[in-house]
Amino acid sequence: MQENTFSFDSSISPAKFVYSEVFNAAVPFIDRHITEGRGDKVAILCSNGEKVRYTELSERVNRCGSLLRAKGMKPGQRLLMVIKDAPEFFYLFWGSIKAGIIPVPLNTLLRSRD
């Protein structure tokens, strides 16, 4: 099986998923679109009209992942994310996954008592 791929058997319930030995979820969700020729397609469309294309998304995801590792985070560590809904959420979320870091997003609307 090729790296960063999975297969599933939907003829049984629940469906059985089989992942390649090397699997990083950022590859099929982000990088695949570039390798399949969709780099210039819009990946994120914001309510203010801002558009982020897959090539831009991939570059920013890689930059965030590299920054986290440069700051000393190691694969398997958790990253608590308190960030509003914006393209930066995706850069940080997928960047951490790509770097092997576990993202833990929090809802910015939670109060201290929650």
JSON list of C-alpha atoms in Angstrom, two decimals:
[
{"chain": "A", "resi": 1, "resn": "MET", "atom": "CA", "xyz": [0.00, 0.00, 0.00]},
{"chain": "A", "resi": 2, "resn": "GLN", "atom": "CA", "xyz": [1.31, 3.46, -0.90]},
{"chain": "A", "resi": 3, "resn": "GLU", "atom": "CA", "xyz": [2.28, 5.80, 1.97]},
{"chain": "A", "resi": 4, "resn": "ASN", "atom": "CA", "xyz": [-0.37, 8.18, 3.31]},
{"chain": "A", "resi": 5, "resn": "THR", "atom": "CA", "xyz": [-3.27, 6.23, 1.84]},
{"chain": "A", "resi": 6, "resn": "PHE", "atom": "CA", "xyz": [-6.10, 4.18, 3.23]},
{"chain": "A", "resi": 7, "resn": "SER", "atom": "CA", "xyz": [-8.76, 1.82, 1.98]},
{"chain": "A", "resi": 8, "resn": "PHE", "atom": "CA", "xyz": [-12.08, 0.84, 3.42]},
{"chain": "A", "resi": 9, "resn": "ASP", "atom": "CA", "xyz": [-14.57, -1.94, 3.05]},
{"chain": "A", "resi": 10, "resn": "SER", "atom": "CA", "xyz": [-18.11, -0.55, 3.20]},
{"chain": "A", "resi": 11, "resn": "SER", "atom": "CA", "xyz": [-19.70, -3.94, 2.58]},
{"chain": "A", "resi": 12, "resn": "ILE", "atom": "CA", "xyz": [-19.51, -4.59, 6.32]},
{"chain": "A", "resi": 13, "resn": "SER", "atom": "CA", "xyz": [-20.89, -2.54, 9.19]},
{"chain": "A", "resi": 14, "resn": "PRO", "atom": "CA", "xyz": [-19.15, -0.75, 10.65]},
{"chain": "A", "resi": 15, "resn": "ALA", "atom": "CA", "xyz": [-16.88, -0.18, 7.66]},
{"chain": "A", "resi": 16, "resn": "LYS", "atom": "CA", "xyz": [-13.33, -1.48, 8.05]},
{"chain": "A", "resi": 17, "resn": "PHE", "atom": "CA", "xyz": [-10.55, 1.05, 7.44]},
{"chain": "A", "resi": 18, "resn": "VAL", "atom": "CA", "xyz": [-6.99, -0.03, 6.63]},
{"chain": "A", "resi": 19, "resn": "TYR", "atom": "CA", "xyz": [-4.24, 2.62, 6.76]},
{"chain": "A", "resi": 20, "resn": "SER", "atom": "CA", "xyz": [-0.79, 2.45, 5.20]},
{"chain": "A", "resi": 21, "resn": "GLU", "atom": "CA", "xyz": [2.09, 1.90, 7.61]},
{"chain": "A", "resi": 22, "resn": "VAL", "atom": "CA", "xyz": [3.13, 5.54, 7.13]},
{"chain": "A", "resi": 23, "resn": "PHE", "atom": "CA", "xyz": [0.08, 7.81, 7.33]},
{"chain": "A", "resi": 24, "resn": "ASN", "atom": "CA", "xyz": [-0.21, 11.55, 7.91]},
{"chain": "A", "resi": 25, "resn": "ALA", "atom": "CA", "xyz": [-3.75, 12.93, 7.51]},
{"chain": "A", "resi": 26, "resn": "ALA", "atom": "CA", "xyz": [-2.44, 16.24, 6.12]},
{"chain": "A", "resi": 27, "resn": "VAL", "atom": "CA", "xyz": [-1.27, 14.48, 2.96]},
{"chain": "A", "resi": 28, "resn": "PRO", "atom": "CA", "xyz": [-4.68, 13.29, 1.66]},
{"chain": "A", "resi": 29, "resn": "PHE", "atom": "CA", "xyz": [-6.45, 16.41, 2.93]},
{"chain": "A", "resi": 30, "resn": "ILE", "atom": "CA", "xyz": [-3.98, 19.05, 1.65]},
{"chain": "A", "resi": 31, "resn": "ASP", "atom": "CA", "xyz": [-1.04, 17.79, -0.42]},
{"chain": "A", "resi": 32, "resn": "ARG", "atom": "CA", "xyz": [-3.08, 15.41, -2.55]},
{"chain": "A", "resi": 33, "resn": "HIS", "atom": "CA", "xyz": [-4.87, 18.32, -4.19]},
{"chain": "A", "resi": 34, "resn": "ILE", "atom": "CA", "xyz": [-1.58, 19.77, -5.37]},
{"chain": "A", "resi": 35, "resn": "THR", "atom": "CA", "xyz": [-0.18, 16.48, -6.68]},
{"chain": "A", "resi": 36, "resn": "GLU", "atom": "CA", "xyz": [-3.46, 15.88, -8.52]},
{"chain": "A", "resi": 37, "resn": "GLY", "atom": "CA", "xyz": [-3.27, 19.28, -10.24]},
{"chain": "A", "resi": 38, "resn": "ARG", "atom": "CA", "xyz": [-5.71, 21.30, -8.15]},
{"chain": "A", "resi": 39, "resn": "GLY", "atom": "CA", "xyz": [-3.18, 23.67, -6.55]},
{"chain": "A", "resi": 40, "resn": "ASP", "atom": "CA", "xyz": [-4.84, 26.73, -8.08]},
{"chain": "A", "resi": 41, "resn": "LYS", "atom": "CA", "xyz": [-8.32, 25.76, -6.84]},
{"chain": "A", "resi": 42, "resn": "VAL", "atom": "CA", "xyz": [-9.86, 27.52, -3.84]},
{"chain": "A", "resi": 43, "resn": "ALA", "atom": "CA", "xyz": [-9.42, 25.54, -0.62]},
{"chain": "A", "resi": 44, "resn": "ILE", "atom": "CA", "xyz": [-10.85, 28.12, 1.80]},
{"chain": "A", "resi": 45, "resn": "LEU", "atom": "CA", "xyz": [-13.44, 30.79, 0.98]},
{"chain": "A", "resi": 46, "resn": "CYS", "atom": "CA", "xyz": [-14.02, 33.28, 3.79]},
{"chain": "A", "resi": 47, "resn": "SER", "atom": "CA", "xyz": [-17.17, 35.30, 4.41]},
{"chain": "A", "resi": 48, "resn": "ASN", "atom": "CA", "xyz": [-15.20, 38.49, 3.66]},
{"chain": "A", "resi": 49, "resn": "GLY", "atom": "CA", "xyz": [-14.37, 37.17, 0.19]},
{"chain": "A", "resi": 50, "resn": "GLU", "atom": "CA", "xyz": [-10.78, 36.16, 0.99]},
{"chain": "A", "resi": 51, "resn": "LYS", "atom": "CA", "xyz": [-9.72, 33.07, -0.95]},
{"chain": "A", "resi": 52, "resn": "VAL", "atom": "CA", "xyz": [-6.91, 30.68, -0.07]},
{"chain": "A", "resi": 53, "resn": "ARG", "atom": "CA", "xyz": [-5.80, 28.31, -2.81]},
{"chain": "A", "resi": 54, "resn": "TYR", "atom": "CA", "xyz": [-4.41, 24.84, -2.15]},
{"chain": "A", "resi": 55, "resn": "THR", "atom": "CA", "xyz": [-0.85, 25.91, -3.01]},
{"chain": "A", "resi": 56, "resn": "GLU", "atom": "CA", "xyz": [-1.10, 28.77, -0.50]},
{"chain": "A", "resi": 57, "resn": "LEU", "atom": "CA", "xyz": [-2.72, 26.52, 2.09]},
{"chain": "A", "resi": 58, "resn": "SER", "atom": "CA", "xyz": [0.01, 23.91, 1.72]},
{"chain": "A", "resi": 59, "resn": "GLU", "atom": "CA", "xyz": [2.80, 26.48, 2.00]},
{"chain": "A", "resi": 60, "resn": "ARG", "atom": "CA", "xyz": [1.28, 28.05, 5.12]},
{"chain": "A", "resi": 61, "resn": "VAL", "atom": "CA", "xyz": [0.56, 24.66, 6.71]},
{"chain": "A", "resi": 62, "resn": "ASN", "atom": "CA", "xyz": [4.18, 23.64, 6.14]},
{"chain": "A", "resi": 63, "resn": "ARG", "atom": "CA", "xyz": [5.40, 26.94, 7.57]},
{"chain": "A", "resi": 64, "resn": "CYS", "atom": "CA", "xyz": [3.30, 26.50, 10.74]},
{"chain": "A", "resi": 65, "resn": "GLY", "atom": "CA", "xyz": [4.45, 22.91, 11.20]},
{"chain": "A", "resi": 66, "resn": "SER", "atom": "CA", "xyz": [8.08, 23.91, 10.77]},
{"chain": "A", "resi": 67, "resn": "LEU", "atom": "CA", "xyz": [7.68, 26.80, 13.21]},
{"chain": "A", "resi": 68, "resn": "LEU", "atom": "CA", "xyz": [6.18, 24.53, 15.88]},
{"chain": "A", "resi": 69, "resn": "ARG", "atom": "CA", "xyz": [9.10, 22.10, 15.53]},
{"chain": "A", "resi": 70, "resn": "ALA", "atom": "CA", "xyz": [11.62, 24.98, 15.56]},
{"chain": "A", "resi": 71, "resn": "LYS", "atom": "CA", "xyz": [10.06, 26.21, 18.82]},
{"chain": "A", "resi": 72, "resn": "GLY", "atom": "CA", "xyz": [10.77, 22.85, 20.41]},
{"chain": "A", "resi": 73, "resn": "MET", "atom": "CA", "xyz": [7.52, 20.94, 20.02]},
{"chain": "A", "resi": 74, "resn": "LYS", "atom": "CA", "xyz": [7.99, 17.24, 19.39]},
{"chain": "A", "resi": 75, "resn": "PRO", "atom": "CA", "xyz": [5.81, 14.65, 17.65]},
{"chain": "A", "resi": 76, "resn": "GLY", "atom": "CA", "xyz": [3.20, 13.26, 20.02]},
{"chain": "A", "resi": 77, "resn": "GLN", "atom": "CA", "xyz": [2.97, 16.43, 22.11]},
{"chain": "A", "resi": 78, "resn": "ARG", "atom": "CA", "xyz": [-0.36, 18.28, 22.31]},
{"chain": "A", "resi": 79, "resn": "LEU", "atom": "CA", "xyz": [-0.93, 21.82, 21.11]},
{"chain": "A", "resi": 80, "resn": "LEU", "atom": "CA", "xyz": [-3.78, 23.68, 22.80]},
{"chain": "A", "resi": 81, "resn": "MET", "atom": "CA", "xyz": [-5.37, 25.89, 20.13]},
{"chain": "A", "resi": 82, "resn": "VAL", "atom": "CA", "xyz": [-7.38, 28.94, 21.16]},
{"chain": "A", "resi": 83, "resn": "ILE", "atom": "CA", "xyz": [-7.95, 30.66, 17.84]},
{"chain": "A", "resi": 84, "resn": "LYS", "atom": "CA", "xyz": [-10.95, 32.24, 16.15]},
{"chain": "A", "resi": 85, "resn": "ASP", "atom": "CA", "xyz": [-12.52, 30.93, 12.96]},
{"chain": "A", "resi": 86, "resn": "ALA", "atom": "CA", "xyz": [-10.12, 32.17, 10.31]},
{"chain": "A", "resi": 87, "resn": "PRO", "atom": "CA", "xyz": [-7.77, 30.65, 7.74]},
{"chain": "A", "resi": 88, "resn": "GLU", "atom": "CA", "xyz": [-5.07, 30.67, 10.43]},
{"chain": "A", "resi": 89, "resn": "PHE", "atom": "CA", "xyz": [-7.02, 27.96, 12.26]},
{"chain": "A", "resi": 90, "resn": "PHE", "atom": "CA", "xyz": [-6.46, 25.62, 9.33]},
{"chain": "A", "resi": 91, "resn": "TYR", "atom": "CA", "xyz": [-2.77, 26.54, 8.99]},
{"chain": "A", "resi": 92, "resn": "LEU", "atom": "CA", "xyz": [-2.16, 25.76, 12.66]},
{"chain": "A", "resi": 93, "resn": "PHE", "atom": "CA", "xyz": [-4.41, 22.67, 12.81]},
{"chain": "A", "resi": 94, "resn": "TRP", "atom": "CA", "xyz": [-3.00, 20.96, 9.71]},
{"chain": "A", "resi": 95, "resn": "GLY", "atom": "CA", "xyz": [0.52, 22.25, 10.37]},
{"chain": "A", "resi": 96, "resn": "SER", "atom": "CA", "xyz": [0.55, 20.58, 13.75]},
{"chain": "A", "resi": 97, "resn": "ILE", "atom": "CA", "xyz": [-0.74, 17.32, 12.28]},
{"chain": "A", "resi": 98, "resn": "LYS", "atom": "CA", "xyz": [1.88, 17.43, 9.54]},
{"chain": "A", "resi": 99, "resn": "ALA", "atom": "CA", "xyz": [4.58, 17.93, 12.19]},
{"chain": "A", "resi": 100, "resn": "GLY", "atom": "CA", "xyz": [3.25, 14.97, 14.20]},
{"chain": "A", "resi": 101, "resn": "ILE", "atom": "CA", "xyz": [1.86, 17.23, 16.92]},
{"chain": "A", "resi": 102, "resn": "ILE", "atom": "CA", "xyz": [-1.66, 16.62, 18.24]},
{"chain": "A", "resi": 103, "resn": "PRO", "atom": "CA", "xyz": [-3.92, 19.69, 17.85]},
{"chain": "A", "resi": 104, "resn": "VAL", "atom": "CA", "xyz": [-6.42, 20.30, 20.64]},
{"chain": "A", "resi": 105, "resn": "PRO", "atom": "CA", "xyz": [-8.74, 23.08, 19.42]},
{"chain": "A", "resi": 106, "resn": "LEU", "atom": "CA", "xyz": [-10.86, 24.89, 21.99]},
{"chain": "A", "resi": 107, "resn": "ASN", "atom": "CA", "xyz": [-14.04, 26.80, 21.33]},
{"chain": "A", "resi": 108, "resn": "THR", "atom": "CA", "xyz": [-13.28, 30.51, 21.70]},
{"chain": "A", "resi": 109, "resn": "LEU", "atom": "CA", "xyz": [-16.83, 31.06, 22.97]},
{"chain": "A", "resi": 110, "resn": "LEU", "atom": "CA", "xyz": [-16.29, 28.97, 26.12]},
{"chain": "A", "resi": 111, "resn": "ARG", "atom": "CA", "xyz": [-16.31, 30.84, 29.42]},
{"chain": "A", "resi": 112, "resn": "SER", "atom": "CA", "xyz": [-14.02, 30.11, 32.35]},
{"chain": "A", "resi": 113, "resn": "ARG", "atom": "CA", "xyz": [-16.79, 28.20, 34.17]},
{"chain": "A", "resi": 114, "resn": "ASP", "atom": "CA", "xyz": [-17.14, 25.88, 31.16]}
]
